[in-house]
């Protein structure tokens, strides 16, 4: 008799997806922090180099991460937001 259970596989995949999204959100928070820091110095644009590691976790699929970050950042309607592949984000905003 086999110990194989499809529900276990689904559970593992769901946990991996949650961890991946959690890591993406940590990176997003780092981008927000950098934007706030740059804005505090009077700047209105910044680049952010997305790291390959967050803590002890690697970003396995950088293009998926960049796409996720792009969608989240687009919601803020910055003056300009660009993705430079493989792992750079550019954001420009107005302070008017």
PDB file of N, CA and C in Angstrom:
ATOM      1  N   UNK A   1       0.844  -1.181   0.000  1.00  0.00           N
ATOM      2  CA  UNK A   1       0.000   0.000   0.000  1.00  0.00           C
ATOM      3  C   UNK A   1       0.888   1.243   0.000  1.00  0.00           C
ATOM      4  N   UNK A   2       0.477   2.244  -0.766  1.00  0.00           N
ATOM      5  CA  UNK A   2       1.250   3.470  -0.942  1.00  0.00           C
ATOM      6  C   UNK A   2       0.816   4.549   0.041  1.00  0.00           C
ATOM      7  N   UNK A   3       1.762   5.378   0.451  1.00  0.00           N
ATOM      8  CA  UNK A   3       1.469   6.510   1.328  1.00  0.00           C
ATOM      9  C   UNK A   3       1.241   7.792   0.538  1.00  0.00           C
ATOM     10  N   UNK A   4       0.924   7.650  -0.725  1.00  0.00           N
ATOM     11  CA  UNK A   4       0.726   8.808  -1.592  1.00  0.00           C
ATOM     12  C   UNK A   4      -0.663   9.398  -1.363  1.00  0.00           C
ATOM     13  N   UNK A   5      -0.699  10.735  -1.237  1.00  0.00           N
ATOM     14  CA  UNK A   5      -1.974  11.417  -1.041  1.00  0.00           C
ATOM     15  C   UNK A   5      -1.929  12.731  -1.819  1.00  0.00           C
ATOM     16  N   UNK A   6      -2.815  12.891  -2.774  1.00  0.00           N
ATOM     17  CA  UNK A   6      -2.861  14.090  -3.604  1.00  0.00           C
ATOM     18  C   UNK A   6      -3.135  15.342  -2.780  1.00  0.00           C
ATOM     19  N   UNK A   7      -3.927  15.213  -1.741  1.00  0.00           N
ATOM     20  CA  UNK A   7      -4.212  16.371  -0.881  1.00  0.00           C
ATOM     21  C   UNK A   7      -2.947  16.894  -0.203  1.00  0.00           C
ATOM     22  N   UNK A   8      -2.028  15.977   0.120  1.00  0.00           N
ATOM     23  CA  UNK A   8      -0.747  16.411   0.711  1.00  0.00           C
ATOM     24  C   UNK A   8       0.039  17.269  -0.276  1.00  0.00           C
ATOM     25  N   UNK A   9       0.030  16.867  -1.548  1.00  0.00           N
ATOM     26  CA  UNK A   9       0.724  17.649  -2.576  1.00  0.00           C
ATOM     27  C   UNK A   9       0.103  19.031  -2.717  1.00  0.00           C
ATOM     28  N   UNK A  10      -1.213  19.093  -2.709  1.00  0.00           N
ATOM     29  CA  UNK A  10      -1.902  20.383  -2.812  1.00  0.00           C
ATOM     30  C   UNK A  10      -1.564  21.271  -1.625  1.00  0.00           C
ATOM     31  N   UNK A  11      -1.499  20.677  -0.446  1.00  0.00           N
ATOM     32  CA  UNK A  11      -1.180  21.435   0.764  1.00  0.00           C
ATOM     33  C   UNK A  11       0.246  21.992   0.680  1.00  0.00           C
ATOM     34  N   UNK A  12       1.186  21.167   0.226  1.00  0.00           N
ATOM     35  CA  UNK A  12       2.573  21.603   0.087  1.00  0.00           C
ATOM     36  C   UNK A  12       2.675  22.754  -0.910  1.00  0.00           C
ATOM     37  N   UNK A  13       1.983  22.628  -2.038  1.00  0.00           N
ATOM     38  CA  UNK A  13       2.013  23.691  -3.051  1.00  0.00           C
ATOM     39  C   UNK A  13       1.386  24.976  -2.538  1.00  0.00           C
ATOM     40  N   UNK A  14       0.331  24.850  -1.769  1.00  0.00           N
ATOM     41  CA  UNK A  14      -0.320  26.025  -1.191  1.00  0.00           C
ATOM     42  C   UNK A  14       0.618  26.723  -0.204  1.00  0.00           C
ATOM     43  N   UNK A  15       1.347  25.947   0.595  1.00  0.00           N
ATOM     44  CA  UNK A  15       2.300  26.519   1.547  1.00  0.00           C
ATOM     45  C   UNK A  15       3.457  27.207   0.826  1.00  0.00           C
ATOM     46  N   UNK A  16       3.930  26.601  -0.268  1.00  0.00           N
ATOM     47  CA  UNK A  16       4.996  27.216  -1.057  1.00  0.00           C
ATOM     48  C   UNK A  16       4.537  28.534  -1.663  1.00  0.00           C
ATOM     49  N   UNK A  17       3.310  28.565  -2.164  1.00  0.00           N
ATOM     50  CA  UNK A  17       2.764  29.789  -2.761  1.00  0.00           C
ATOM     51  C   UNK A  17       2.653  30.886  -1.705  1.00  0.00           C
ATOM     52  N   UNK A  18       2.208  30.513  -0.519  1.00  0.00           N
ATOM     53  CA  UNK A  18       2.070  31.488   0.571  1.00  0.00           C
ATOM     54  C   UNK A  18       3.436  32.044   0.971  1.00  0.00           C
ATOM     55  N   UNK A  19       4.439  31.178   1.072  1.00  0.00           N
ATOM     56  CA  UNK A  19       5.793  31.615   1.408  1.00  0.00           C
ATOM     57  C   UNK A  19       6.347  32.530   0.320  1.00  0.00           C
ATOM     58  N   UNK A  20       6.123  32.155  -0.946  1.00  0.00           N
ATOM     59  CA  UNK A  20       6.593  32.964  -2.075  1.00  0.00           C
ATOM     60  C   UNK A  20       5.956  34.351  -2.037  1.00  0.00           C
ATOM     61  N   UNK A  21       4.645  34.412  -1.827  1.00  0.00           N
ATOM     62  CA  UNK A  21       3.949  35.701  -1.761  1.00  0.00           C
ATOM     63  C   UNK A  21       4.418  36.518  -0.565  1.00  0.00           C
ATOM     64  N   UNK A  22       4.674  35.855   0.530  1.00  0.00           N
ATOM     65  CA  UNK A  22       5.172  36.529   1.726  1.00  0.00           C
ATOM     66  C   UNK A  22       6.533  37.174   1.440  1.00  0.00           C
ATOM     67  N   UNK A  23       7.398  36.450   0.738  1.00  0.00           N
ATOM     68  CA  UNK A  23       8.705  36.999   0.364  1.00  0.00           C
ATOM     69  C   UNK A  23       8.558  38.166  -0.598  1.00  0.00           C
ATOM     70  N   UNK A  24       7.657  38.053  -1.558  1.00  0.00           N
ATOM     71  CA  UNK A  24       7.414  39.147  -2.503  1.00  0.00           C
ATOM     72  C   UNK A  24       6.921  40.386  -1.765  1.00  0.00           C
ATOM     73  N   UNK A  25       6.068  40.191  -0.774  1.00  0.00           N
ATOM     74  CA  UNK A  25       5.560  41.324   0.000  1.00  0.00           C
ATOM     75  C   UNK A  25       6.651  41.960   0.858  1.00  0.00           C
ATOM     76  N   UNK A  26       7.606  41.161   1.325  1.00  0.00           N
ATOM     77  CA  UNK A  26       8.745  41.724   2.065  1.00  0.00           C
ATOM     78  C   UNK A  26       9.563  42.635   1.146  1.00  0.00           C
ATOM     79  N   UNK A  27       9.762  42.195  -0.080  1.00  0.00           N
ATOM     80  CA  UNK A  27      10.499  43.008  -1.052  1.00  0.00           C
ATOM     81  C   UNK A  27       9.713  44.282  -1.357  1.00  0.00           C
ATOM     82  N   UNK A  28       8.413  44.151  -1.525  1.00  0.00           N
ATOM     83  CA  UNK A  28       7.563  45.313  -1.790  1.00  0.00           C
ATOM     84  C   UNK A  28       7.682  46.325  -0.655  1.00  0.00           C
ATOM     85  N   UNK A  29       7.709  45.853   0.572  1.00  0.00           N
ATOM     86  CA  UNK A  29       7.859  46.750   1.724  1.00  0.00           C
ATOM     87  C   UNK A  29       9.211  47.445   1.691  1.00  0.00           C
ATOM     88  N   UNK A  30      10.255  46.729   1.269  1.00  0.00           N
ATOM     89  CA  UNK A  30      11.581  47.350   1.142  1.00  0.00           C
ATOM     90  C   UNK A  30      11.568  48.446   0.075  1.00  0.00           C
ATOM     91  N   UNK A  31      10.845  48.225  -1.001  1.00  0.00           N
ATOM     92  CA  UNK A  31      10.720  49.252  -2.045  1.00  0.00           C
ATOM     93  C   UNK A  31       9.999  50.470  -1.483  1.00  0.00           C
ATOM     94  N   UNK A  32       8.900  50.250  -0.775  1.00  0.00           N
ATOM     95  CA  UNK A  32       8.172  51.369  -0.160  1.00  0.00           C
ATOM     96  C   UNK A  32       9.077  52.136   0.802  1.00  0.00           C
ATOM     97  N   UNK A  33       9.863  51.408   1.583  1.00  0.00           N
ATOM     98  CA  UNK A  33      10.772  52.068   2.531  1.00  0.00           C
ATOM     99  C   UNK A  33      11.804  52.928   1.801  1.00  0.00           C
ATOM    100  N   UNK A  34      12.306  52.419   0.691  1.00  0.00           N
ATOM    101  CA  UNK A  34      13.289  53.196  -0.074  1.00  0.00           C
ATOM    102  C   UNK A  34      12.638  54.440  -0.673  1.00  0.00           C
ATOM    103  N   UNK A  35      11.414  54.310  -1.180  1.00  0.00           N
ATOM    104  CA  UNK A  35      10.695  55.460  -1.733  1.00  0.00           C
ATOM    105  C   UNK A  35      10.518  56.525  -0.644  1.00  0.00           C
ATOM    106  N   UNK A  36      10.129  56.116   0.545  1.00  0.00           N
ATOM    107  CA  UNK A  36       9.951  57.056   1.657  1.00  0.00           C
ATOM    108  C   UNK A  36      11.274  57.728   2.020  1.00  0.00           C
ATOM    109  N   UNK A  37      12.351  56.952   2.044  1.00  0.00           N
ATOM    110  CA  UNK A  37      13.663  57.488   2.367  1.00  0.00           C
ATOM    111  C   UNK A  37      14.107  58.516   1.336  1.00  0.00           C
ATOM    112  N   UNK A  38      13.970  58.182   0.067  1.00  0.00           N
ATOM    113  CA  UNK A  38      14.359  59.096  -1.004  1.00  0.00           C
ATOM    114  C   UNK A  38      13.487  60.344  -0.967  1.00  0.00           C
ATOM    115  N   UNK A  39      12.196  60.170  -0.760  1.00  0.00           N
ATOM    116  CA  UNK A  39      11.283  61.306  -0.685  1.00  0.00           C
ATOM    117  C   UNK A  39      11.664  62.227   0.480  1.00  0.00           C
ATOM    118  N   UNK A  40      12.089  61.638   1.580  1.00  0.00           N
ATOM    119  CA  UNK A  40      12.506  62.415   2.756  1.00  0.00           C
ATOM    120  C   UNK A  40      13.721  63.289   2.499  1.00  0.00           C
ATOM    121  N   UNK A  41      14.507  62.936   1.502  1.00  0.00           N
ATOM    122  CA  UNK A  41      15.687  63.742   1.158  1.00  0.00           C
ATOM    123  C   UNK A  41      15.391  64.715   0.021  1.00  0.00           C
ATOM    124  N   UNK A  42      14.126  64.761  -0.404  1.00  0.00           N
ATOM    125  CA  UNK A  42      13.732  65.672  -1.476  1.00  0.00           C
ATOM    126  C   UNK A  42      13.751  65.054  -2.857  1.00  0.00           C
ATOM    127  N   UNK A  43      14.122  63.798  -2.948  1.00  0.00           N
ATOM    128  CA  UNK A  43      14.153  63.115  -4.240  1.00  0.00           C
ATOM    129  C   UNK A  43      12.761  62.718  -4.705  1.00  0.00           C
ATOM    130  N   UNK A  44      12.633  62.502  -5.986  1.00  0.00           N
ATOM    131  CA  UNK A  44      11.335  62.119  -6.548  1.00  0.00           C
ATOM    132  C   UNK A  44      11.438  60.900  -7.470  1.00  0.00           C
ATOM    133  N   UNK A  45      12.548  60.189  -7.383  1.00  0.00           N
ATOM    134  CA  UNK A  45      12.687  58.974  -8.178  1.00  0.00           C
ATOM    135  C   UNK A  45      13.728  58.071  -7.529  1.00  0.00           C
ATOM    136  N   UNK A  46      13.576  56.777  -7.774  1.00  0.00           N
ATOM    137  CA  UNK A  46      14.572  55.850  -7.257  1.00  0.00           C
ATOM    138  C   UNK A  46      14.544  54.544  -8.039  1.00  0.00           C
ATOM    139  N   UNK A  47      15.665  53.864  -7.966  1.00  0.00           N
ATOM    140  CA  UNK A  47      15.801  52.520  -8.513  1.00  0.00           C
ATOM    141  C   UNK A  47      15.880  51.562  -7.337  1.00  0.00           C
ATOM    142  N   UNK A  48      15.377  50.371  -7.557  1.00  0.00           N
ATOM    143  CA  UNK A  48      15.491  49.344  -6.534  1.00  0.00           C
ATOM    144  C   UNK A  48      15.923  48.048  -7.205  1.00  0.00           C
ATOM    145  N   UNK A  49      17.027  47.499  -6.743  1.00  0.00           N
ATOM    146  CA  UNK A  49      17.536  46.234  -7.253  1.00  0.00           C
ATOM    147  C   UNK A  49      16.952  45.111  -6.397  1.00  0.00           C
ATOM    148  N   UNK A  50      16.116  44.288  -6.993  1.00  0.00           N
ATOM    149  CA  UNK A  50      15.444  43.203  -6.269  1.00  0.00           C
ATOM    150  C   UNK A  50      16.471  42.122  -5.939  1.00  0.00           C
ATOM    151  N   UNK A  51      16.585  41.772  -4.658  1.00  0.00           N
ATOM    152  CA  UNK A  51      17.594  40.788  -4.258  1.00  0.00           C
ATOM    153  C   UNK A  51      17.204  39.360  -4.642  1.00  0.00           C
ATOM    154  N   UNK A  52      18.203  38.514  -4.788  1.00  0.00           N
ATOM    155  CA  UNK A  52      17.972  37.095  -5.058  1.00  0.00           C
ATOM    156  C   UNK A  52      17.587  36.343  -3.783  1.00  0.00           C
ATOM    157  N   UNK A  53      17.938  36.910  -2.629  1.00  0.00           N
ATOM    158  CA  UNK A  53      17.662  36.283  -1.339  1.00  0.00           C
ATOM    159  C   UNK A  53      16.880  37.222  -0.440  1.00  0.00           C
ATOM    160  N   UNK A  54      15.915  36.656   0.257  1.00  0.00           N
ATOM    161  CA  UNK A  54      15.215  37.363   1.331  1.00  0.00           C
ATOM    162  C   UNK A  54      15.391  36.482   2.564  1.00  0.00           C
ATOM    163  N   UNK A  55      16.195  36.949   3.491  1.00  0.00           N
ATOM    164  CA  UNK A  55      16.546  36.090   4.625  1.00  0.00           C
ATOM    165  C   UNK A  55      17.298  34.887   4.100  1.00  0.00           C
ATOM    166  N   UNK A  56      16.811  33.713   4.413  1.00  0.00           N
ATOM    167  CA  UNK A  56      17.454  32.488   3.930  1.00  0.00           C
ATOM    168  C   UNK A  56      16.710  31.890   2.741  1.00  0.00           C
ATOM    169  N   UNK A  57      15.741  32.633   2.201  1.00  0.00           N
ATOM    170  CA  UNK A  57      14.917  32.129   1.093  1.00  0.00           C
ATOM    171  C   UNK A  57      15.340  32.768  -0.221  1.00  0.00           C
ATOM    172  N   UNK A  58      15.508  31.941  -1.229  1.00  0.00           N
ATOM    173  CA  UNK A  58      15.837  32.470  -2.548  1.00  0.00           C
ATOM    174  C   UNK A  58      14.566  32.836  -3.288  1.00  0.00           C
ATOM    175  N   UNK A  59      14.700  33.807  -4.179  1.00  0.00           N
ATOM    176  CA  UNK A  59      13.603  34.140  -5.077  1.00  0.00           C
ATOM    177  C   UNK A  59      13.773  33.218  -6.282  1.00  0.00           C
ATOM    178  N   UNK A  60      13.038  32.141  -6.296  1.00  0.00           N
ATOM    179  CA  UNK A  60      13.211  31.119  -7.320  1.00  0.00           C
ATOM    180  C   UNK A  60      12.916  31.599  -8.729  1.00  0.00           C
ATOM    181  N   UNK A  61      11.830  32.322  -8.894  1.00  0.00           N
ATOM    182  CA  UNK A  61      11.418  32.784 -10.220  1.00  0.00           C
ATOM    183  C   UNK A  61      11.386  34.306 -10.209  1.00  0.00           C
ATOM    184  N   UNK A  62      12.511  34.910 -10.594  1.00  0.00           N
ATOM    185  CA  UNK A  62      12.633  36.364 -10.539  1.00  0.00           C
ATOM    186  C   UNK A  62      11.607  37.049 -11.427  1.00  0.00           C
ATOM    187  N   UNK A  63      11.313  36.496 -12.599  1.00  0.00           N
ATOM    188  CA  UNK A  63      10.349  37.145 -13.490  1.00  0.00           C
ATOM    189  C   UNK A  63       8.950  37.150 -12.858  1.00  0.00           C
ATOM    190  N   UNK A  64       8.603  36.105 -12.125  1.00  0.00           N
ATOM    191  CA  UNK A  64       7.325  36.066 -11.423  1.00  0.00           C
ATOM    192  C   UNK A  64       7.300  37.119 -10.314  1.00  0.00           C
ATOM    193  N   UNK A  65       8.401  37.245  -9.600  1.00  0.00           N
ATOM    194  CA  UNK A  65       8.507  38.236  -8.534  1.00  0.00           C
ATOM    195  C   UNK A  65       8.377  39.647  -9.096  1.00  0.00           C
ATOM    196  N   UNK A  66       9.084  39.931 -10.172  1.00  0.00           N
ATOM    197  CA  UNK A  66       9.050  41.255 -10.789  1.00  0.00           C
ATOM    198  C   UNK A  66       7.640  41.581 -11.287  1.00  0.00           C
ATOM    199  N   UNK A  67       6.982  40.601 -11.863  1.00  0.00           N
ATOM    200  CA  UNK A  67       5.608  40.807 -12.343  1.00  0.00           C
ATOM    201  C   UNK A  67       4.681  41.133 -11.175  1.00  0.00           C
ATOM    202  N   UNK A  68       4.824  40.423 -10.073  1.00  0.00           N
ATOM    203  CA  UNK A  68       4.033  40.659  -8.870  1.00  0.00           C
ATOM    204  C   UNK A  68       4.264  42.074  -8.346  1.00  0.00           C
ATOM    205  N   UNK A  69       5.537  42.465  -8.244  1.00  0.00           N
ATOM    206  CA  UNK A  69       5.865  43.798  -7.747  1.00  0.00           C
ATOM    207  C   UNK A  69       5.310  44.877  -8.666  1.00  0.00           C
ATOM    208  N   UNK A  70       5.425  44.663  -9.973  1.00  0.00           N
ATOM    209  CA  UNK A  70       4.903  45.625 -10.942  1.00  0.00           C
ATOM    210  C   UNK A  70       3.413  45.846 -10.778  1.00  0.00           C
ATOM    211  N   UNK A  71       2.665  44.769 -10.612  1.00  0.00           N
ATOM    212  CA  UNK A  71       1.204  44.885 -10.435  1.00  0.00           C
ATOM    213  C   UNK A  71       0.868  45.654  -9.169  1.00  0.00           C
ATOM    214  N   UNK A  72       1.591  45.372  -8.092  1.00  0.00           N
ATOM    215  CA  UNK A  72       1.332  46.066  -6.823  1.00  0.00           C
ATOM    216  C   UNK A  72       1.694  47.551  -6.915  1.00  0.00           C
ATOM    217  N   UNK A  73       2.813  47.857  -7.555  1.00  0.00           N
ATOM    218  CA  UNK A  73       3.246  49.249  -7.662  1.00  0.00           C
ATOM    219  C   UNK A  73       2.362  50.053  -8.607  1.00  0.00           C
ATOM    220  N   UNK A  74       1.836  49.429  -9.647  1.00  0.00           N
ATOM    221  CA  UNK A  74       0.961  50.134 -10.597  1.00  0.00           C
ATOM    222  C   UNK A  74      -0.279  50.693  -9.909  1.00  0.00           C
ATOM    223  N   UNK A  75      -0.731  50.064  -8.862  1.00  0.00           N
ATOM    224  CA  UNK A  75      -1.932  50.503  -8.146  1.00  0.00           C
ATOM    225  C   UNK A  75      -1.757  51.891  -7.525  1.00  0.00           C
ATOM    226  N   UNK A  76      -0.506  52.303  -7.308  1.00  0.00           N
ATOM    227  CA  UNK A  76      -0.248  53.594  -6.670  1.00  0.00           C
ATOM    228  C   UNK A  76      -0.209  54.750  -7.662  1.00  0.00           C
ATOM    229  N   UNK A  77      -0.272  54.457  -8.932  1.00  0.00           N
ATOM    230  CA  UNK A  77      -0.309  55.482  -9.981  1.00  0.00           C
ATOM    231  C   UNK A  77       0.854  56.477  -9.860  1.00  0.00           C
ATOM    232  N   UNK A  78       2.055  55.931  -9.747  1.00  0.00           N
ATOM    233  CA  UNK A  78       3.247  56.776  -9.772  1.00  0.00           C
ATOM    234  C   UNK A  78       3.322  57.466 -11.129  1.00  0.00           C
ATOM    235  N   UNK A  79       4.047  58.580 -11.198  1.00  0.00           N
ATOM    236  CA  UNK A  79       4.220  59.270 -12.477  1.00  0.00           C
ATOM    237  C   UNK A  79       4.837  58.329 -13.502  1.00  0.00           C
ATOM    238  N   UNK A  80       5.768  57.526 -13.040  1.00  0.00           N
ATOM    239  CA  UNK A  80       6.427  56.570 -13.924  1.00  0.00           C
ATOM    240  C   UNK A  80       6.874  55.369 -13.097  1.00  0.00           C
ATOM    241  N   UNK A  81       6.685  54.203 -13.640  1.00  0.00           N
ATOM    242  CA  UNK A  81       7.142  52.979 -12.997  1.00  0.00           C
ATOM    243  C   UNK A  81       7.581  52.044 -14.113  1.00  0.00           C
ATOM    244  N   UNK A  82       8.847  51.637 -14.061  1.00  0.00           N
ATOM    245  CA  UNK A  82       9.386  50.752 -15.091  1.00  0.00           C
ATOM    246  C   UNK A  82      10.065  49.564 -14.445  1.00  0.00           C
ATOM    247  N   UNK A  83      10.007  48.467 -15.151  1.00  0.00           N
ATOM    248  CA  UNK A  83      10.713  47.262 -14.746  1.00  0.00           C
ATOM    249  C   UNK A  83      11.847  47.046 -15.731  1.00  0.00           C
ATOM    250  N   UNK A  84      13.034  46.910 -15.217  1.00  0.00           N
ATOM    251  CA  UNK A  84      14.186  46.594 -16.045  1.00  0.00           C
ATOM    252  C   UNK A  84      14.613  45.168 -15.697  1.00  0.00           C
ATOM    253  N   UNK A  85      14.397  44.282 -16.649  1.00  0.00           N
ATOM    254  CA  UNK A  85      14.709  42.881 -16.399  1.00  0.00           C
ATOM    255  C   UNK A  85      16.204  42.686 -16.354  1.00  0.00           C
ATOM    256  N   UNK A  86      16.716  41.840 -15.502  1.00  0.00           N
ATOM    257  CA  UNK A  86      15.952  40.822 -14.814  1.00  0.00           C
ATOM    258  C   UNK A  86      15.416  41.235 -13.448  1.00  0.00           C
ATOM    259  N   UNK A  87      15.999  42.274 -12.784  1.00  0.00           N
ATOM    260  CA  UNK A  87      15.583  42.489 -11.393  1.00  0.00           C
ATOM    261  C   UNK A  87      15.694  43.929 -10.891  1.00  0.00           C
ATOM    262  N   UNK A  88      15.328  44.889 -11.723  1.00  0.00           N
ATOM    263  CA  UNK A  88      15.392  46.282 -11.276  1.00  0.00           C
ATOM    264  C   UNK A  88      14.041  46.972 -11.483  1.00  0.00           C
ATOM    265  N   UNK A  89      13.683  47.793 -10.497  1.00  0.00           N
ATOM    266  CA  UNK A  89      12.438  48.564 -10.536  1.00  0.00           C
ATOM    267  C   UNK A  89      12.798  50.045 -10.457  1.00  0.00           C
ATOM    268  N   UNK A  90      12.159  50.842 -11.299  1.00  0.00           N
ATOM    269  CA  UNK A  90      12.342  52.294 -11.288  1.00  0.00           C
ATOM    270  C   UNK A  90      10.993  52.930 -10.982  1.00  0.00           C
ATOM    271  N   UNK A  91      10.992  53.900 -10.068  1.00  0.00           N
ATOM    272  CA  UNK A  91       9.758  54.591  -9.686  1.00  0.00           C
ATOM    273  C   UNK A  91      10.040  56.092  -9.635  1.00  0.00           C
ATOM    274  N   UNK A  92       9.109  56.859 -10.218  1.00  0.00           N
ATOM    275  CA  UNK A  92       9.186  58.326 -10.183  1.00  0.00           C
ATOM    276  C   UNK A  92       7.826  58.854  -9.733  1.00  0.00           C
ATOM    277  N   UNK A  93       7.846  59.875  -8.902  1.00  0.00           N
ATOM    278  CA  UNK A  93       6.603  60.446  -8.377  1.00  0.00           C
ATOM    279  C   UNK A  93       6.721  61.952  -8.273  1.00  0.00           C
ATOM    280  N   UNK A  94       5.559  62.590  -8.135  1.00  0.00           N
ATOM    281  CA  UNK A  94       5.501  64.051  -7.959  1.00  0.00           C
ATOM    282  C   UNK A  94       5.252  64.373  -6.496  1.00  0.00           C
ATOM    283  N   UNK A  95       5.770  65.518  -6.069  1.00  0.00           N
ATOM    284  CA  UNK A  95       5.506  65.953  -4.698  1.00  0.00           C
ATOM    285  C   UNK A  95       4.648  67.215  -4.672  1.00  0.00           C
ATOM    286  N   UNK A  96       4.035  67.517  -5.797  1.00  0.00           N
ATOM    287  CA  UNK A  96       3.178  68.703  -5.889  1.00  0.00           C
ATOM    288  C   UNK A  96       1.944  68.552  -5.035  1.00  0.00           C
TER     289      UNK A  96
END
